[in-house]
Amino acid sequence: MKKYALLALAAFAFAGTADAAKYNIDPGHTQVQFTYSHFGFSNITGRFDQISGEFELDTADMAKSKISVEIPIASISTGVAKLDQHLLGADFFDAAKYPTASFKSKSVHVASAKELHVSGDLTIHGVTKPATLTVKVNGIGNHPMKKIPAAGFDASTVIKRSDFGVGAYVPAVGDEVRISITLEATEAK
């Protein structure tokens, strides 16, 4: 459940290098999903339906790229209304008190031409902890329909929800939450 917060990113600082460009996240083509074990019998999957943020992409030196994302916790969707309401309540996210999750990058390590390790601050339930995302570069180039620069990435990480103060029913309900993100963005004008 900590995985939710991973997507919520605050504001961005931009490096301003000649090859860096500001990109806006396309909320219609970006998804944040989470999965956790329910009593060891099933692996529940949900998502956040809203995400906003921007990043600076430096194609000449990807290590200089930065990202900031914010996710409204109220946009949670498991496909089960009763479960959504429970997750929004005080046992878990306490969305009335902690309405957003966020992630703000601090460093980018280039592992290969197609893989990055993005480390930063993940805030969930009012608690900020370091987190690292393994990021696959899906593509960077001209968007075929919009005719503007675009970029796409898949990212993943595993967090312990109890580290963020979301520890209800641990260990019966799994503490580890797998977070998967697919993100598409276009260059800001």
PDB file of C-alpha atoms in Angstrom, residues 30-149:
ATOM      1  CA  THR A  30       0.139   6.874 -17.222  1.00  0.00           C
ATOM      2  CA  GLN A  31      -0.808   4.211 -14.679  1.00  0.00           C
ATOM      3  CA  VAL A  32       0.350   3.415 -11.170  1.00  0.00           C
ATOM      4  CA  GLN A  33      -0.530  -0.056  -9.929  1.00  0.00           C
ATOM      5  CA  PHE A  34       0.126  -1.828  -6.643  1.00  0.00           C
ATOM      6  CA  THR A  35      -0.060  -5.442  -5.514  1.00  0.00           C
ATOM      7  CA  TYR A  36       0.013  -6.961  -2.028  1.00  0.00           C
ATOM      8  CA  SER A  37      -0.689 -10.348  -0.463  1.00  0.00           C
ATOM      9  CA  HIS A  38      -4.041 -10.840   1.251  1.00  0.00           C
ATOM     10  CA  PHE A  39      -3.567 -13.455   3.982  1.00  0.00           C
ATOM     11  CA  GLY A  40      -1.358 -15.439   1.610  1.00  0.00           C
ATOM     12  CA  PHE A  41      -4.398 -16.491  -0.439  1.00  0.00           C
ATOM     13  CA  SER A  42      -4.584 -13.822  -3.119  1.00  0.00           C
ATOM     14  CA  ASN A  43      -2.527 -10.981  -4.510  1.00  0.00           C
ATOM     15  CA  ILE A  44      -4.741  -7.929  -4.582  1.00  0.00           C
ATOM     16  CA  THR A  45      -4.052  -5.379  -7.286  1.00  0.00           C
ATOM     17  CA  GLY A  46      -5.228  -1.795  -7.418  1.00  0.00           C
ATOM     18  CA  ARG A  47      -4.294   1.439  -9.063  1.00  0.00           C
ATOM     19  CA  PHE A  48      -4.405   5.174  -8.708  1.00  0.00           C
ATOM     20  CA  ASP A  49      -6.499   6.782 -11.396  1.00  0.00           C
ATOM     21  CA  GLN A  50      -4.957  10.252 -11.142  1.00  0.00           C
ATOM     22  CA  ILE A  51      -1.352  11.319 -11.370  1.00  0.00           C
ATOM     23  CA  SER A  52       0.275  14.623 -12.112  1.00  0.00           C
ATOM     24  CA  GLY A  53       3.800  15.839 -12.361  1.00  0.00           C
ATOM     25  CA  GLU A  54       6.575  16.812 -14.644  1.00  0.00           C
ATOM     26  CA  PHE A  55      10.140  16.010 -15.252  1.00  0.00           C
ATOM     27  CA  GLU A  56      13.206  17.303 -16.901  1.00  0.00           C
ATOM     28  CA  LEU A  57      14.678  14.891 -19.393  1.00  0.00           C
ATOM     29  CA  ASP A  58      18.308  15.381 -20.388  1.00  0.00           C
ATOM     30  CA  THR A  59      18.892  13.130 -23.381  1.00  0.00           C
ATOM     31  CA  ALA A  60      22.603  14.001 -23.531  1.00  0.00           C
ATOM     32  CA  ASP A  61      23.164  12.974 -19.908  1.00  0.00           C
ATOM     33  CA  MET A  62      20.250  10.980 -18.486  1.00  0.00           C
ATOM     34  CA  ALA A  63      21.857  11.175 -15.015  1.00  0.00           C
ATOM     35  CA  LYS A  64      20.900  14.873 -14.965  1.00  0.00           C
ATOM     36  CA  SER A  65      17.201  14.115 -15.486  1.00  0.00           C
ATOM     37  CA  LYS A  66      14.727  14.818 -12.667  1.00  0.00           C
ATOM     38  CA  ILE A  67      11.126  13.920 -11.881  1.00  0.00           C
ATOM     39  CA  SER A  68       8.433  14.967  -9.444  1.00  0.00           C
ATOM     40  CA  VAL A  69       5.045  13.264  -9.166  1.00  0.00           C
ATOM     41  CA  GLU A  70       1.950  13.688  -7.041  1.00  0.00           C
ATOM     42  CA  ILE A  71      -0.963  11.269  -6.644  1.00  0.00           C
ATOM     43  CA  PRO A  72      -4.284  11.996  -4.963  1.00  0.00           C
ATOM     44  CA  ILE A  73      -4.936   9.053  -2.640  1.00  0.00           C
ATOM     45  CA  ALA A  74      -8.702   9.426  -3.213  1.00  0.00           C
ATOM     46  CA  SER A  75      -8.142   8.248  -6.805  1.00  0.00           C
ATOM     47  CA  ILE A  76      -7.491   4.676  -5.571  1.00  0.00           C
ATOM     48  CA  SER A  77      -9.378   1.939  -7.402  1.00  0.00           C
ATOM     49  CA  THR A  78      -9.286  -1.784  -6.675  1.00  0.00           C
ATOM     50  CA  GLY A  79     -12.515  -2.543  -8.509  1.00  0.00           C
ATOM     51  CA  VAL A  80     -14.171  -3.239  -5.131  1.00  0.00           C
ATOM     52  CA  ALA A  81     -15.873  -0.131  -3.689  1.00  0.00           C
ATOM     53  CA  LYS A  82     -15.905  -1.473  -0.118  1.00  0.00           C
ATOM     54  CA  LEU A  83     -12.174  -2.223  -0.239  1.00  0.00           C
ATOM     55  CA  ASP A  84     -11.446   1.227  -1.713  1.00  0.00           C
ATOM     56  CA  GLN A  85     -13.265   2.854   1.202  1.00  0.00           C
ATOM     57  CA  HIS A  86     -11.355   0.709   3.723  1.00  0.00           C
ATOM     58  CA  LEU A  87      -8.014   1.610   2.135  1.00  0.00           C
ATOM     59  CA  LEU A  88      -8.929   5.314   2.217  1.00  0.00           C
ATOM     60  CA  GLY A  89      -9.825   5.105   5.909  1.00  0.00           C
ATOM     61  CA  ALA A  90      -7.789   5.432   9.106  1.00  0.00           C
ATOM     62  CA  ASP A  91      -6.622   1.773   9.064  1.00  0.00           C
ATOM     63  CA  PHE A  92      -4.573   2.439   5.953  1.00  0.00           C
ATOM     64  CA  PHE A  93      -4.049   5.695   4.014  1.00  0.00           C
ATOM     65  CA  ASP A  94      -6.177   7.971   6.182  1.00  0.00           C
ATOM     66  CA  ALA A  95      -6.798  10.009   3.028  1.00  0.00           C
ATOM     67  CA  ALA A  96      -8.739  12.723   4.861  1.00  0.00           C
ATOM     68  CA  LYS A  97      -5.565  13.574   6.805  1.00  0.00           C
ATOM     69  CA  TYR A  98      -2.973  12.585   4.166  1.00  0.00           C
ATOM     70  CA  PRO A  99      -4.616  13.287   0.782  1.00  0.00           C
ATOM     71  CA  THR A 100      -1.585  12.867  -1.488  1.00  0.00           C
ATOM     72  CA  ALA A 101       1.426  10.674  -2.054  1.00  0.00           C
ATOM     73  CA  SER A 102       4.480  11.999  -3.828  1.00  0.00           C
ATOM     74  CA  PHE A 103       7.873  11.124  -5.208  1.00  0.00           C
ATOM     75  CA  LYS A 104      10.690  13.557  -5.902  1.00  0.00           C
ATOM     76  CA  SER A 105      13.897  12.278  -7.472  1.00  0.00           C
ATOM     77  CA  LYS A 106      17.290  13.068  -6.004  1.00  0.00           C
ATOM     78  CA  SER A 107      19.541  11.110  -8.361  1.00  0.00           C
ATOM     79  CA  VAL A 108      19.481   9.063 -11.546  1.00  0.00           C
ATOM     80  CA  HIS A 109      21.975   6.252 -12.147  1.00  0.00           C
ATOM     81  CA  VAL A 110      22.308   5.088 -15.751  1.00  0.00           C
ATOM     82  CA  ALA A 111      22.648   1.295 -15.607  1.00  0.00           C
ATOM     83  CA  SER A 112      22.445   0.879 -19.398  1.00  0.00           C
ATOM     84  CA  ALA A 113      20.956   2.546 -22.470  1.00  0.00           C
ATOM     85  CA  LYS A 114      17.545   1.109 -21.514  1.00  0.00           C
ATOM     86  CA  GLU A 115      17.715   0.970 -17.686  1.00  0.00           C
ATOM     87  CA  LEU A 116      17.880   3.689 -15.046  1.00  0.00           C
ATOM     88  CA  HIS A 117      17.827   3.579 -11.258  1.00  0.00           C
ATOM     89  CA  VAL A 118      15.968   6.632  -9.998  1.00  0.00           C
ATOM     90  CA  SER A 119      16.398   7.354  -6.280  1.00  0.00           C
ATOM     91  CA  GLY A 120      14.434   9.918  -4.360  1.00  0.00           C
ATOM     92  CA  ASP A 121      12.021  10.739  -1.582  1.00  0.00           C
ATOM     93  CA  LEU A 122       8.726   8.865  -1.452  1.00  0.00           C
ATOM     94  CA  THR A 123       6.061  10.341   0.788  1.00  0.00           C
ATOM     95  CA  ILE A 124       3.044   8.299   1.866  1.00  0.00           C
ATOM     96  CA  HIS A 125       0.788   8.863   4.856  1.00  0.00           C
ATOM     97  CA  GLY A 126       2.858  11.895   5.813  1.00  0.00           C
ATOM     98  CA  VAL A 127       6.057   9.836   6.089  1.00  0.00           C
ATOM     99  CA  THR A 128       8.994  10.434   3.742  1.00  0.00           C
ATOM    100  CA  LYS A 129      11.483   7.629   3.077  1.00  0.00           C
ATOM    101  CA  PRO A 130      14.115   7.004   0.428  1.00  0.00           C
ATOM    102  CA  ALA A 131      13.015   4.804  -2.473  1.00  0.00           C
ATOM    103  CA  THR A 132      14.662   3.596  -5.665  1.00  0.00           C
ATOM    104  CA  LEU A 133      12.791   2.789  -8.853  1.00  0.00           C
ATOM    105  CA  THR A 134      14.155   0.475 -11.510  1.00  0.00           C
ATOM    106  CA  VAL A 135      13.188   2.221 -14.740  1.00  0.00           C
ATOM    107  CA  LYS A 136      13.031   0.771 -18.242  1.00  0.00           C
ATOM    108  CA  VAL A 137      13.291   3.331 -21.045  1.00  0.00           C
ATOM    109  CA  ASN A 138      10.513   2.347 -23.455  1.00  0.00           C
ATOM    110  CA  GLY A 139      11.141   5.079 -25.967  1.00  0.00           C
ATOM    111  CA  ILE A 140      12.205   8.667 -26.489  1.00  0.00           C
ATOM    112  CA  GLY A 141      11.348  10.400 -29.736  1.00  0.00           C
ATOM    113  CA  ASN A 142       8.735  12.228 -31.742  1.00  0.00           C
ATOM    114  CA  HIS A 143       5.135  11.306 -30.869  1.00  0.00           C
ATOM    115  CA  PRO A 144       3.576   9.893 -34.072  1.00  0.00           C
ATOM    116  CA  MET A 145       0.216  11.668 -33.618  1.00  0.00           C
ATOM    117  CA  LYS A 146       1.069  14.827 -31.678  1.00  0.00           C
ATOM    118  CA  LYS A 147       4.267  15.493 -33.652  1.00  0.00           C
ATOM    119  CA  ILE A 148       6.117  16.697 -30.544  1.00  0.00           C
ATOM    120  CA  PRO A 149       8.905  15.129 -28.464  1.00  0.00           C
TER     121      PRO A 149
END
